[in-house]
Each structure stands twice: as structure tokens, then as C-alpha cells.
Coordinates of C-alpha atoms and ligand atoms in Angstrom, one line a residue:
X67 CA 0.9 -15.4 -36.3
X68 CA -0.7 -16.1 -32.8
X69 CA -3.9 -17.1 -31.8
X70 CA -5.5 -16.6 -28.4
X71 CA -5.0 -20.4 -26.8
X72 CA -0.8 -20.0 -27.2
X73 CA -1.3 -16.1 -26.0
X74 CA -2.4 -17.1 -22.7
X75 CA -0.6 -20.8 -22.5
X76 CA 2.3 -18.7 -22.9
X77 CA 1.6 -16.0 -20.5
X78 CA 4.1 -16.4 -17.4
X79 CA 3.1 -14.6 -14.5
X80 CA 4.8 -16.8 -11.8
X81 CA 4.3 -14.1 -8.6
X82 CA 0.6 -13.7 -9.2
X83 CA -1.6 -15.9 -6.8
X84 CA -4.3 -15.4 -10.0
X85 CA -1.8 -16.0 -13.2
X86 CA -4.7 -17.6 -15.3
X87 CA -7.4 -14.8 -14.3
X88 CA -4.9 -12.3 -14.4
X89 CA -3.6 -13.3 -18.1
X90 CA -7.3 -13.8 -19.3
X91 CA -8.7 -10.3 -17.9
X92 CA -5.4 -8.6 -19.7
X93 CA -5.4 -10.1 -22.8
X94 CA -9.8 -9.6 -22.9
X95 CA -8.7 -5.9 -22.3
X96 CA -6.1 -6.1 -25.1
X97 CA -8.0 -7.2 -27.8
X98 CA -11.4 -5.1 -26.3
X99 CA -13.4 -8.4 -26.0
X100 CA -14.6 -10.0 -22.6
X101 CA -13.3 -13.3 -21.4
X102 CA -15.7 -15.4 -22.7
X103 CA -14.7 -14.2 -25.8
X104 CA -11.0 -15.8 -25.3
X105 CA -12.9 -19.0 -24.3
X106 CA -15.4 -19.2 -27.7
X107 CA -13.0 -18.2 -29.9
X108 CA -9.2 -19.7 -28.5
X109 CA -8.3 -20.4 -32.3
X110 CA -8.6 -16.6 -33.5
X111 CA -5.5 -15.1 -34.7
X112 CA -4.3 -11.9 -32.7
X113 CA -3.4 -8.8 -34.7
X114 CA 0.3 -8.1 -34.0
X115 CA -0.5 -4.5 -32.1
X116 CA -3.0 -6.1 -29.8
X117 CA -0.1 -8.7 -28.9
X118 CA 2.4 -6.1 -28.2
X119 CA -0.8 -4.5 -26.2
X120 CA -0.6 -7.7 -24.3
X121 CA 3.1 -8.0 -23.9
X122 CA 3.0 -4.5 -22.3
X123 CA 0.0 -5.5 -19.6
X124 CA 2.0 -8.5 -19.1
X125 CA 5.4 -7.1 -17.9
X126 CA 3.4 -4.2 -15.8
X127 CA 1.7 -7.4 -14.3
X128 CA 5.4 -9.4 -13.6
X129 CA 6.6 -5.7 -12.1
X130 CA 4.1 -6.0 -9.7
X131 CA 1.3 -3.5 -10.6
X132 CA -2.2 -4.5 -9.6
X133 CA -4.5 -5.7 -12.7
X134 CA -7.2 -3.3 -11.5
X135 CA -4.7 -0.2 -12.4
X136 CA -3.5 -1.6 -15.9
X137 CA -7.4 -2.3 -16.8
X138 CA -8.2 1.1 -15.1
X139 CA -11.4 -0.8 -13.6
X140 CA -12.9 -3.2 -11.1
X141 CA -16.0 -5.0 -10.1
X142 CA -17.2 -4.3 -6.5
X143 CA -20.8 -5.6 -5.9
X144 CA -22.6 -5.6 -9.3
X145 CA -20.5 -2.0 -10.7
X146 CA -18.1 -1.7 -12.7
X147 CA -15.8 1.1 -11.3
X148 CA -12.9 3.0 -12.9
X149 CA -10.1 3.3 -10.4
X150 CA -6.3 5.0 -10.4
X151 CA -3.8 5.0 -8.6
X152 CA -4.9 7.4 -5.8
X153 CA -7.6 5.7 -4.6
X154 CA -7.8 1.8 -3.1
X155 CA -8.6 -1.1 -5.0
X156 CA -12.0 -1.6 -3.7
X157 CA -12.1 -5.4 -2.3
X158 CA -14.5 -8.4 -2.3
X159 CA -14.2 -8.6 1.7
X160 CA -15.6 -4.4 1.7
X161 CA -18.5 -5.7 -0.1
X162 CA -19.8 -7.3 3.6
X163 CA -20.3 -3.5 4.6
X164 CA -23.0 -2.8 1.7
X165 CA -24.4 -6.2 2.7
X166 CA -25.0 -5.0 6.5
X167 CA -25.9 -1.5 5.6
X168 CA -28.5 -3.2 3.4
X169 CA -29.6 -5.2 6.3
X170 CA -29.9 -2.4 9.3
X171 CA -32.0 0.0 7.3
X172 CA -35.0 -0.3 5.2
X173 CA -35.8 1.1 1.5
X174 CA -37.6 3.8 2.6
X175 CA -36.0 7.2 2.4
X176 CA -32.7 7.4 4.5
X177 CA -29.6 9.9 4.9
X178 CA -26.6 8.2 4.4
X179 CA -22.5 9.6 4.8
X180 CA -19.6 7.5 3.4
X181 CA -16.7 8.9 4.3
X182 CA -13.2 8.3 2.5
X183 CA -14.8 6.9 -0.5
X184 CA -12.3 6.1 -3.2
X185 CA -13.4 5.1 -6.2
X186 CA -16.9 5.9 -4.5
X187 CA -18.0 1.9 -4.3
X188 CA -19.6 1.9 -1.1
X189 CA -22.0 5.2 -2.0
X190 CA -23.3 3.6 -5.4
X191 CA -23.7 0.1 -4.6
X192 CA -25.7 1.2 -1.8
X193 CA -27.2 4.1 -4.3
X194 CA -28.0 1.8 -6.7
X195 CA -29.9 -0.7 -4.2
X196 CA -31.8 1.8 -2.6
X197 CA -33.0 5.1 -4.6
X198 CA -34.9 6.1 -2.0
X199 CA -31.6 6.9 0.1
X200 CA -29.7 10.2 -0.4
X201 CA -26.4 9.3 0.0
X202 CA -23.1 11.5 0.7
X203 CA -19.2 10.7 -0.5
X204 CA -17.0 12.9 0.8
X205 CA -13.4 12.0 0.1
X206 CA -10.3 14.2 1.7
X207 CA -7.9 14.6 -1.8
X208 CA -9.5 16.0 -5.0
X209 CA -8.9 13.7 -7.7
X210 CA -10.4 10.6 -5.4
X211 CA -13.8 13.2 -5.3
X212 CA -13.3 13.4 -9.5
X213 CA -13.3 9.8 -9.7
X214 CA -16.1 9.1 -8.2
X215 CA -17.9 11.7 -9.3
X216 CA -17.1 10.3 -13.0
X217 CA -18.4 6.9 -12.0
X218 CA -21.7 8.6 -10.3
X219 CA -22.0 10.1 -13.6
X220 CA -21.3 6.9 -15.4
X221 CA -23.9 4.6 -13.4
X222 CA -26.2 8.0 -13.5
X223 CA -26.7 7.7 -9.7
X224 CA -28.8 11.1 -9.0
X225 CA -29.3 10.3 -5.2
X226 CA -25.6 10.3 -4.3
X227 CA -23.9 13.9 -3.8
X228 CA -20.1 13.7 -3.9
X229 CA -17.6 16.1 -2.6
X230 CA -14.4 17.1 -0.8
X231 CA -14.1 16.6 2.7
X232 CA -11.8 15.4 5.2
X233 CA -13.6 13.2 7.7
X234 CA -16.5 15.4 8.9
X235 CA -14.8 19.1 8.7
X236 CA -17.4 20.4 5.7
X237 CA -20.5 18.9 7.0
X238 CA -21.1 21.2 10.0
X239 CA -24.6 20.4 11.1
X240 CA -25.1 17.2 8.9
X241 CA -26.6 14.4 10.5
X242 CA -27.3 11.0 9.0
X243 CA -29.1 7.7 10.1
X244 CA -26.0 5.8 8.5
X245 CA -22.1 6.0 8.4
X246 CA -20.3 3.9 6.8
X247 CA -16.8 3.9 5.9
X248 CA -13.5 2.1 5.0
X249 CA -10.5 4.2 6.2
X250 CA -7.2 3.5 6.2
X251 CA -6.5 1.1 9.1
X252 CA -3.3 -0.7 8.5
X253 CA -0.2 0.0 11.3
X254 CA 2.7 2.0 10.0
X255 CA 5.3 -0.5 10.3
X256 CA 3.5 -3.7 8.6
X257 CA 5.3 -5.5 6.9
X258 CA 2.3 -6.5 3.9
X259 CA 2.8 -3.0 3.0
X260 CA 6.4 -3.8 1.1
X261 CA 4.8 -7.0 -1.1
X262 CA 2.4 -7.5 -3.5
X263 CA -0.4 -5.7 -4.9
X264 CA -0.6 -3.0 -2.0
X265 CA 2.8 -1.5 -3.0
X266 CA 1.5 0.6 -5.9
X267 CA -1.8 1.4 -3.7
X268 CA -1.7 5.2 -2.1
X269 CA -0.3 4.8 1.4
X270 CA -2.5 7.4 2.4
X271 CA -5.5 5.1 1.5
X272 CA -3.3 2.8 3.7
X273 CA -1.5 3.4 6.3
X274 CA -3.4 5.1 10.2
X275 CA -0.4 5.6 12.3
X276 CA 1.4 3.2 14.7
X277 CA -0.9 1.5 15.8
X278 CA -3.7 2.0 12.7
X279 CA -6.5 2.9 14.4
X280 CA -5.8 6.7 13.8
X281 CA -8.4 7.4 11.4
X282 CA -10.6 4.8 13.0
X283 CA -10.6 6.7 16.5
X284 CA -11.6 10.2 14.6
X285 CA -14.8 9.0 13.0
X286 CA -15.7 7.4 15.8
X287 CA -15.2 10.4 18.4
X288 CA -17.1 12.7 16.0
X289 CA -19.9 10.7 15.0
X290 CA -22.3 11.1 17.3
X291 CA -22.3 15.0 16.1
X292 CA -23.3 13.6 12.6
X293 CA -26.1 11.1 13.5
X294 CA -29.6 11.0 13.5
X295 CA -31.0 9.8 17.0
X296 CA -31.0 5.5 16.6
X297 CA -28.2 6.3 14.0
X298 CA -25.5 3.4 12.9
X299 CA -21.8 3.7 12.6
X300 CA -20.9 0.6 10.7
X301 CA -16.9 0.3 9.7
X302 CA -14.3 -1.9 7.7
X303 CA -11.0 -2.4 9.8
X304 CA -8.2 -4.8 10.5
X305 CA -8.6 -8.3 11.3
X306 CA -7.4 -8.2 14.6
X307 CA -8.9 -4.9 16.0
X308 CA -12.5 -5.6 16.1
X309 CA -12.5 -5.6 19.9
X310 CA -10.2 -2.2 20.0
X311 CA -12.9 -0.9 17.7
X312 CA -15.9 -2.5 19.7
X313 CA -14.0 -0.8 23.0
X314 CA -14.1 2.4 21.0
X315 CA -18.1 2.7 20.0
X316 CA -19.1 1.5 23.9
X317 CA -17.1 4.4 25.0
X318 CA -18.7 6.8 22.3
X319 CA -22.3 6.1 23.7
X320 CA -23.2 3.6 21.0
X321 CA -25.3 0.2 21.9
X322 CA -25.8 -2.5 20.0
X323 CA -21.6 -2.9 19.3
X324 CA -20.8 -6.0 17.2
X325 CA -18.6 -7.2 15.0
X326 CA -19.2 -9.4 11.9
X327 CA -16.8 -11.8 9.9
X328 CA -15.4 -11.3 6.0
X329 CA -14.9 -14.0 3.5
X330 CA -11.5 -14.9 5.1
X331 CA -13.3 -15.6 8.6
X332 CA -11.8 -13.0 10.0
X333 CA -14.0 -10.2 11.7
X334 CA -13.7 -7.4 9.6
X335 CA -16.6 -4.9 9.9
X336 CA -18.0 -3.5 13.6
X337 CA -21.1 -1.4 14.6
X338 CA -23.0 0.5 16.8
X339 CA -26.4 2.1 17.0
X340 CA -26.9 5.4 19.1
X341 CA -29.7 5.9 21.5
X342 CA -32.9 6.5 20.1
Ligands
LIG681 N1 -8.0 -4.5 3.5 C1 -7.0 -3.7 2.9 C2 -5.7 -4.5 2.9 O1 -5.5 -5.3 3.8 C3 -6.7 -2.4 3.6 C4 -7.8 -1.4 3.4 C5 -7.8 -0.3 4.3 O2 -6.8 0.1 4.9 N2 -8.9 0.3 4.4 O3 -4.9 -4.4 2.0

């Protein structure tokens, strides 16, 4: 017989900068009780199928595989998202983009275009902050698209419209007073692709040529065609290409380029306004 305090005091995840968190969120989803749970009750006795459900979750976690993908879900802003293993892991530091999108634009009615959206975070946190706004997820590879159109469903967000596209090519003659988007940003030959968590992420979610700021040039170059006059471009990228990215808008026409810094200090999000 085990109870839940020896579970998790013998849980060994020695390559996991989390091990605690990581143990606790696995064994919660084993035995389909939330963490606090574990914490009320450390002296319950676990049945011996939701231990070997645990066991499982733990060597998938020692192999390497992300906790978000063995739960099938993660928290970005205040949603709960299902995720898979085609789309990125949304992160803590992408939650700065909903923050400033909040910020530039007020509740009253707006257009806005997220484009590559995953798991669809960046649409519905800002859907669900601001009903007023009709939002659009478009997503290049199909099953990303079902995904988030199961957790639009899920958080019954009517004002966000998701669908295939890749970049802007099936939104001739949109235009938007917001873009907003994460691509992929990260150069070809880095090295942080080959360790950790990012190894079982989709490279394609990943990866922007030699230089990563293939995707990042393309949205820019073709977003004035998709913006409202006094529109904002507001993107994620790597921590060290805020001024390539900042070089980029000011060529485009857009005013108002800045850059803003993540959680790690690190400046992490830019943006530009077009002329009104
Ligand atoms: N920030 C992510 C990472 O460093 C990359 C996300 C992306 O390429 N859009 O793992």
C-alpha cells in the first residue's frame, strides 16, 4: 500500500529544473484530483492502477517529454488549454503580448488577426478579455486549427473565428487594427533546440531559417496590406533580435517601433503603429 506523501517523496526526476511541481501536477492528473488535493490529504492510500498511472507519467517525464504533453493541457493567462504535440507549449513570457495588446487598444469593438496560433492562447485570452473584439486565428497545419477550434469551443468563445491559413495567403482584403503573433523565431543551428523540453516541441513551431527571422520578416513585409489605418503589429521574438525586428517595422512604414522586456529581462516583444 502507498499513500500520496511517499508517492511524491519518492518521485525522482533529477533533469527537471521543476521535479516537485512536475511530480505534484502528474500524480494530481493520475489520481484526477488537483494539487491541493495531494496537499489536504498526503496520508490517502493510492489505488495500485493510479500508481502504475503515475509510474508511467513519471518515466515519460525522466525521457524528457514536456509535462504539458503527458497532462495534454496548460495554463496560459487565466485558460486552461489542451495542447499536442504539433503545436508549441504556450509560455508564461508570451503572456506579455496579451498584456500589451490589452493595453494599445480599448474594449470597444476591434478587428483583431493572430497569426500562427497553436493551441489558439493568444486569440482567447484576448477573446475572453474583450467580447467586444472579433478576433481571427489562422494557423498554417490543420490539426493546430482543430485544436484550437476544440478549446474555442471549450471556453465557448463566439467572437473568435478560427481557420487555416498560412501567414496572410487566405485573408485577401482583410484588414485589422491588431496583429499579433508568435512565430517561429529560433536560428536553425541553435544549439537549445537538442535539450530539454523543446526537443519533443514541432520544429516547425520552432525553427525560422538561419538566421530565425524568416517568418518574422514575412509578417512584417505583408502587414501593412492587412491593417487598418493607425493599425499595430505587436510580435514575440528572440532575445537578442529586438533591434533586427525594430530595423524591420521602421523600414515597413510603421512609427511608434519599440520593444518591451519578458519576465527574464530580456526584450522579447516589439511593435509598431501605422500611420493614421
Ligand atoms: N520562446 C520559445 C523558446 O525559446 C520559442 C518560441 C517560438 O519560436 N516562437 O523555446
Amino acid at each position: 500500500m502507498t499513500i500520496i506523501a511517499s508517492l511524491l517523496r519518492n518521485a525522482q526526476l533529477p533533469d527537471s529544473p521543476t521535479e516537485r511541481l512536475d511530480a505534484e501536477l502528474l500524480l494530481a492528473a493520475a489520481l484526477g484530483k488537483s494539487r491541493s488535493y495531494l496537499h489536504t490529504w498526503p496520508e490517502r492510500i493510492v489505488s495500485s492502477e493510479a500508481a502504475q498511472v503515475f509510474a508511467d507519467f513519471l518515466s515519460r517525464r525522466r525521457a524528457g517529454e514536456p509535462v504539458a504533453y503527458i497532462l495534454g493541457q496548460q495554463g496560459f493567462w487565466k485558460l486552461d488549454l489542451e495542447v499536442a504535440p504539433h503545436t508549441l507549449i504556450p509560455r508564461p513570457d508570451t503572456e506579455l503580448l496579451v498584456e500589451t495588446a490589452l493595453e494599445l487598444l480599448p474594449a470597444t469593438p476591434a478587428r483583431m488577426l493572430d497569426l500562427g496560433t497553436g493551441t489558439g492562447a493568444i486569440a482567447l485570452a484576448l477573446a475572453s478579455e474583450r467580447p467586444a473584439w472579433q478576433v481571427m486565428a489562422v494557423d498554417r497545419i490543420d490539426a493546430a486549427v482543430a485544436l484550437a477550434e476544440r478549446n474555442r469551443q471549450r471556453l465557448q468563445l463566439n467572437n473568435v473565428h478560427v481557420r487555416t491559413s498560412h501567414w496572410y495567403d487566405a485573408l485577401d482584403g482583410e484588414r485589422f487594427d491588431l496583429i499579433i503573433s508568435n512565430p517561429p523565431y529560433i536560428r536553425a543551428e541553435d544549439p537549445h533546440l537538442v535539450a530539454g523540453d523543446v526537443r519533443f516541441e514541432p520544429s516547425s513551431a520552432l525553427v525560422a531559417g538561419q538566421d530565425g527571422l524568416d517568418d518574422l520578416r514575412v509578417i512584417i513585409a505583408q502587414a501593412p496590406g492587412h491593417l487598418l489605418p493607425g493599425g499595430w503589429l505587436l510580435l514575440e521574438h528572440g532575445y537578442d533580435q529586438a533591434a533586427d525586428v525594430r530595423e524591420l517595422l521602421s523600414q515597413q512604414g510603421f512609427g511608434d517601433v519599440c520593444s518591451r522586456i519578458d519576465l527574464g529581462g530580456h526584450e522579447r516583444i516589439s511593435l509598431g503603429r501605422l500611420p493614421c
